[in-house]
Short mmCIF file of C-alpha atoms in Angstrom, two decimals:
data_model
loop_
_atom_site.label_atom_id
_atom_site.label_comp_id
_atom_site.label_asym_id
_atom_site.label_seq_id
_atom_site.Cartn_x
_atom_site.Cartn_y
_atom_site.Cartn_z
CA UNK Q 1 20.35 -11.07 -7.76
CA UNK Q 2 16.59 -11.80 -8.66
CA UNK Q 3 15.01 -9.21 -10.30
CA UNK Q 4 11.57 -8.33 -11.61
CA UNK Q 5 10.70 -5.82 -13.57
CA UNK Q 6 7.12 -4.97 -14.55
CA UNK Q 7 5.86 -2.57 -17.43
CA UNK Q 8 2.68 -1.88 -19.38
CA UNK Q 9 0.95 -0.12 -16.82
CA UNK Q 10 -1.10 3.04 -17.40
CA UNK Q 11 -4.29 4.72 -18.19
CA UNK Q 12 -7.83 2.96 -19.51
CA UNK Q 13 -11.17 3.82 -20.23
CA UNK Q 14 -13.36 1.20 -18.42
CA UNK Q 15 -14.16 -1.64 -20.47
CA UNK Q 16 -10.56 -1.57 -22.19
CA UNK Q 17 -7.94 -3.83 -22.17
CA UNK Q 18 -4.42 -3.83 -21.07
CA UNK Q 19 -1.60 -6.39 -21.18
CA UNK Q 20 1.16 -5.89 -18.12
CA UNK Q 21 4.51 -7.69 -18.22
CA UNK Q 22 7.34 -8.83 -15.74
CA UNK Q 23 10.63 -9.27 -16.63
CA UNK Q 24 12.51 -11.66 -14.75
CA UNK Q 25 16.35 -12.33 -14.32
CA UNK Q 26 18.45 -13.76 -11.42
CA UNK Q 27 17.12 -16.95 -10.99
CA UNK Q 28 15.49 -19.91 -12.93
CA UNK Q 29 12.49 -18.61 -14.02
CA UNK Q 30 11.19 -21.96 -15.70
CA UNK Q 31 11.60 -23.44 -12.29
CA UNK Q 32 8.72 -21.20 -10.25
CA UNK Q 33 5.57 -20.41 -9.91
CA UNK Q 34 4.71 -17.03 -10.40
CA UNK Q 35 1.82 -14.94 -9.31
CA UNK Q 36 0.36 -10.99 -9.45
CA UNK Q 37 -0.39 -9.15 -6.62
CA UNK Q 38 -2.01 -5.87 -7.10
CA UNK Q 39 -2.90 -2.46 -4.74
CA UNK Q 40 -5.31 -0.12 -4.74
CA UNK Q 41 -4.28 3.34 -4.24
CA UNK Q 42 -3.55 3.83 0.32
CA UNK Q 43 -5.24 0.29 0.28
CA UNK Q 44 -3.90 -3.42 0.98
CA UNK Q 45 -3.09 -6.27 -0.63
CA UNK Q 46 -4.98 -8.65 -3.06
CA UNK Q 47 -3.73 -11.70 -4.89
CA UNK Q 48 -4.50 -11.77 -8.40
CA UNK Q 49 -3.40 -14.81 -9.82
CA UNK Q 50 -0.93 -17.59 -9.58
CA UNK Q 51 0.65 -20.12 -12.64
CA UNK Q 52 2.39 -22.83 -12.59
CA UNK Q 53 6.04 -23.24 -13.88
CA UNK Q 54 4.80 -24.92 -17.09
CA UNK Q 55 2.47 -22.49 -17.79
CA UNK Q 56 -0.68 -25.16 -17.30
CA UNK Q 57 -2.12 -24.73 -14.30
CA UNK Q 58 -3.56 -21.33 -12.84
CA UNK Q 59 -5.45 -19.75 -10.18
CA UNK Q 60 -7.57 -16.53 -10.19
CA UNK Q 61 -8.68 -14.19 -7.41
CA UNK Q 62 -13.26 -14.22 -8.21
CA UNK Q 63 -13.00 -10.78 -9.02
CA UNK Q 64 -11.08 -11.23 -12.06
CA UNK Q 65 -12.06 -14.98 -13.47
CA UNK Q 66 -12.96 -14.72 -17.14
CA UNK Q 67 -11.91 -11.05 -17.24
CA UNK Q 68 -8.03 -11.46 -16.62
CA UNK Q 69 -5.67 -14.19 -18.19
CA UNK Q 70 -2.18 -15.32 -16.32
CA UNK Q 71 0.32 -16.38 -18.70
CA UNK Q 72 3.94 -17.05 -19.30
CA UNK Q 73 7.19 -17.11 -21.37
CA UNK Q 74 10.03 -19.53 -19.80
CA UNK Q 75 12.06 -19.24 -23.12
CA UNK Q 76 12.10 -15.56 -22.77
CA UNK Q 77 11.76 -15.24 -18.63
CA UNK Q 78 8.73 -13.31 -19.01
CA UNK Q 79 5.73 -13.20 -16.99
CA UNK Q 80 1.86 -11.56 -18.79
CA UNK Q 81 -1.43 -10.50 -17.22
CA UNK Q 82 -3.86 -9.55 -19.88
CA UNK Q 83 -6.68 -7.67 -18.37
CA UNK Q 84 -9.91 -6.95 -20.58
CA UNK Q 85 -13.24 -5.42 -19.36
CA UNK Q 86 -11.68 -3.11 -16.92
CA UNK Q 87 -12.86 -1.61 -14.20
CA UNK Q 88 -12.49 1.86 -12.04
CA UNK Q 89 -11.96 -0.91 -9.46
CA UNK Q 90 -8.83 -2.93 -10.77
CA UNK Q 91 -7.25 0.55 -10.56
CA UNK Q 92 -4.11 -0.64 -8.81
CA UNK Q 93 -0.36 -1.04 -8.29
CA UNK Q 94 0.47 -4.39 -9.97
CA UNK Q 95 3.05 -6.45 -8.61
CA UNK Q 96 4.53 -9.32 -10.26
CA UNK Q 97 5.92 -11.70 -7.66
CA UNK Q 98 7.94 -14.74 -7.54
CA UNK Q 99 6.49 -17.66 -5.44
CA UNK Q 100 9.22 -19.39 -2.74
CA UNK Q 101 9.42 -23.11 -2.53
CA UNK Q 102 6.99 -23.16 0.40
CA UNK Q 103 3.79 -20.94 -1.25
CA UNK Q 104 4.94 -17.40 0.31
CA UNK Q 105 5.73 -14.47 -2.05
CA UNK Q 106 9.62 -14.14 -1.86
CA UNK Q 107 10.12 -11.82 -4.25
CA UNK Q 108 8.37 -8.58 -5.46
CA UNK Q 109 8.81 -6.43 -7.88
CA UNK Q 110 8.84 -2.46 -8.15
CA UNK Q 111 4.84 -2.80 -9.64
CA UNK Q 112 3.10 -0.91 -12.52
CA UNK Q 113 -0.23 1.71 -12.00
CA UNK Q 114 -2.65 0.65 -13.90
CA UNK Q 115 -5.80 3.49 -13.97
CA UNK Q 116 -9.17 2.71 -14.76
CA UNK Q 117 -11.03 6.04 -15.32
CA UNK Q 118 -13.08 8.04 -18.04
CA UNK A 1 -11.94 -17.77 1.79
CA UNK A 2 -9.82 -17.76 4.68
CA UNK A 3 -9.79 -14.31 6.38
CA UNK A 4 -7.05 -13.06 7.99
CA UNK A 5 -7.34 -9.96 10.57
CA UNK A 6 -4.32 -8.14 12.28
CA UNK A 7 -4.25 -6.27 15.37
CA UNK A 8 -4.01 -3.32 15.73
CA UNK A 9 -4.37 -1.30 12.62
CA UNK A 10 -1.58 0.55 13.79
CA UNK A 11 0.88 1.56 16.51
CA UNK A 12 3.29 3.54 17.99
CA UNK A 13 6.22 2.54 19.56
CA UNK A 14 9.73 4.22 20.91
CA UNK A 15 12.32 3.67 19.48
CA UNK A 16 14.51 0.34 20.89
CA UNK A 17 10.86 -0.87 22.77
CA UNK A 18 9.31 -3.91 21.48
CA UNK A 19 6.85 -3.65 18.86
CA UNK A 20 4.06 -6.59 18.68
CA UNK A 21 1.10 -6.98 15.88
CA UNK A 22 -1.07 -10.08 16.20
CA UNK A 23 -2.63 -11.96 12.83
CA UNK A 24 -5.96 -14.19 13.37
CA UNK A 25 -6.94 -16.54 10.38
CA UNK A 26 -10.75 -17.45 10.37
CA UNK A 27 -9.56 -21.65 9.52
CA UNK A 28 -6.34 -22.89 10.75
CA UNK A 29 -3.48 -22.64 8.61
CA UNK A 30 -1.29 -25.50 10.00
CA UNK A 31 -0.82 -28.50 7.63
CA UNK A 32 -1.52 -31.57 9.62
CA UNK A 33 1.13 -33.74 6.88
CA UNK A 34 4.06 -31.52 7.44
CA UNK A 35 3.61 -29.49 10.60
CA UNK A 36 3.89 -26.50 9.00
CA UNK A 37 1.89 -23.31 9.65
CA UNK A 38 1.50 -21.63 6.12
CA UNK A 39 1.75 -18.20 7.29
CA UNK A 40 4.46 -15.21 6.48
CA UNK A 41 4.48 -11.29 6.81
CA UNK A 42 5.68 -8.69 4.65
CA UNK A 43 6.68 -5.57 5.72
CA UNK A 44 6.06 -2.59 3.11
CA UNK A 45 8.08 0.61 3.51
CA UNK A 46 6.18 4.14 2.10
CA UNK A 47 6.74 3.78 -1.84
CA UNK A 48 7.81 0.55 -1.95
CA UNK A 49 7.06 -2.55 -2.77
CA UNK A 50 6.58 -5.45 -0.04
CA UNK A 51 9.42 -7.88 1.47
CA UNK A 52 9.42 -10.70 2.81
CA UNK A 53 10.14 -10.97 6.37
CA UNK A 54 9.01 -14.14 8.29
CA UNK A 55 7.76 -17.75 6.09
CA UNK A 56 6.34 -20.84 7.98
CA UNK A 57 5.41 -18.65 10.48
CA UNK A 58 8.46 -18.37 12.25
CA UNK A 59 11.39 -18.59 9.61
CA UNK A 60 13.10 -15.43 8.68
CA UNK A 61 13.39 -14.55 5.23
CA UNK A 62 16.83 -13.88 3.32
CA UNK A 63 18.75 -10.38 5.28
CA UNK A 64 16.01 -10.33 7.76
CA UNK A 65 17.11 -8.63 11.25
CA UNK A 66 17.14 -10.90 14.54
CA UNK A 67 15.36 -8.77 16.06
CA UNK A 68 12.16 -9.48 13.64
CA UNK A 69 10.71 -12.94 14.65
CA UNK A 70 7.36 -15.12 14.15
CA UNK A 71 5.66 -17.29 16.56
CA UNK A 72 2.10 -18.98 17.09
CA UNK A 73 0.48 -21.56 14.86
CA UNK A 74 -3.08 -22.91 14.04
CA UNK A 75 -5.07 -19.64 14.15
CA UNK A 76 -3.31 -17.54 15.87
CA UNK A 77 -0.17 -15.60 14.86
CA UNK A 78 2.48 -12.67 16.13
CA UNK A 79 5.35 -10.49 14.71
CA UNK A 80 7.76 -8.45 16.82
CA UNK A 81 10.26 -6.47 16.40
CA UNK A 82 12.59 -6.83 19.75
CA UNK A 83 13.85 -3.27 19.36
CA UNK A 84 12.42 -1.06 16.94
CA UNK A 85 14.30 1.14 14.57
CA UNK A 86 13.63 4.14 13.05
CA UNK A 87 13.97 2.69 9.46
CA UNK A 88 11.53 -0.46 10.85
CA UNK A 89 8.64 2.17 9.94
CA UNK A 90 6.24 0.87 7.65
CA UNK A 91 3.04 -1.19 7.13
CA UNK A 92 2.73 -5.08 7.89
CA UNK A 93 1.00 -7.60 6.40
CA UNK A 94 0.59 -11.58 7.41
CA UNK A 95 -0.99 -13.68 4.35
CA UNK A 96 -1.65 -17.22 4.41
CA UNK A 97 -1.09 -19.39 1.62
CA UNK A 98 -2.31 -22.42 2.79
CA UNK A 99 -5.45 -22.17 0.31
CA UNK A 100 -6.56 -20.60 -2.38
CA UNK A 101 -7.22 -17.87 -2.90
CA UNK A 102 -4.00 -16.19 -1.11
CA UNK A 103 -5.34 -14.03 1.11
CA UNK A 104 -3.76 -11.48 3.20
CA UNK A 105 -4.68 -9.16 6.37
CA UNK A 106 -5.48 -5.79 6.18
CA UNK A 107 -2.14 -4.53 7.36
CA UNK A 108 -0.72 -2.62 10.50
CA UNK A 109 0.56 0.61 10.39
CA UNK A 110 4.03 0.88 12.53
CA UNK A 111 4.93 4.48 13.16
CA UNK A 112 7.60 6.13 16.06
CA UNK A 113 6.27 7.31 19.49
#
């Protein structure tokens, strides 16, 4: 059963940093790309970021280039998003998600709050 | 960007009627190489994360009911539920992954008549 399980969520001042994790288990890991999705509080959906299986290739949503860094551990099934110079608006739900063979998100974790407030 | 707008923002159905939602992408999402329309929709339940229903526009996702399917192509997407249930509640979203970034609609609210 695939599994992801994200932690490190929780409260920030603006302009602080935060590192969120995503444990994964159930499938090959090495074998995906991976991606985080995130949601504002009664809002939608926004794509965050994507990486590639080998960890060498990544994609960012504007909002966050040169603020938030996609990475990964294959050895250890992990999945990272450190997040520095925070905002009240990244507050959010993140979601790590697993990308399907075809580009759609076919897997989602439970997500972590991350709050950006004074 | 490609934008992607659903309609309506929400709706109200009885229960076993047909429930429809339409997606509109502002650039067509159909690769011309494969044939494939890179489109899906995720259904999100209240406190939950989203699922996967419907990939490719029209391919059901992994325990998906029949009576959820996907149709159109290009620009120009549905989802309906044949017969809703009461545990069929929720919000939907279509996203399009056919460029980045991934960008998804604003979601459609589904509620019981």
């Amino acid at each position: 059963e695939v599994q992801l399980v994200e932690s490190g969520g929780g409260l920030v001042q603006p302009g602080g940093s935060l590192r969120l994790s995503c444990a994964a288990s159930g499938f090959g890991f090495s074998g995906y790309w991976m991606s985080w999705v995130r949601q504002a509080p009664g809002k939608g959906l926004e794509w965050v970021a994507n990486i590639r299986q080998d960890g060498r290739e990544n994609w960012y949503v504007d909002s966050v280039k040169g603020r938030f860094t996609i990475s990964r551990d294959n050895a250890d099934n992990s999945l990272f998003l450190q997040m520095k110079s925070l905002r009240v608006e990244d507050t959010a739900v993140y979601y790590c998600t697993r990308i399907g063979t075809g580009g759609e998100f076919d897997y989602w974790g439970q997500g972590t709050l991350v709050t950006v407030s004074s | 960007d490609i934008v992607m707008t659903q309609s309506p923002d929400s709706l109200a159905v009885s229960l076993g009627e047909r429930a429809t939602i339409n997606c509109k992408s502002s650039r067509s999402v159909l690769y011309n190489s494969d044939n494939k329309n890179y489109l899906a929709w995720y259904q999100q339940k209240p406190g939950q994360p989203p699922k996967l229903l419907i990939y490719w526009a029209s391919m059901r996702g992994s325990g998906v009911p029949d009576r959820f399917s996907g149709s159109g192509s290009g620009t120009d997407f549905t989802l309906t539920i044949s017969s809703l249930q009461a545990e069929d509640v929720a919000v939907y979203y279509c996203q399009q992954y056919y460029s980045t970034p991934r960008t998804f609609g604003q979601g459609t609210k589904v509620e019981i008549k």
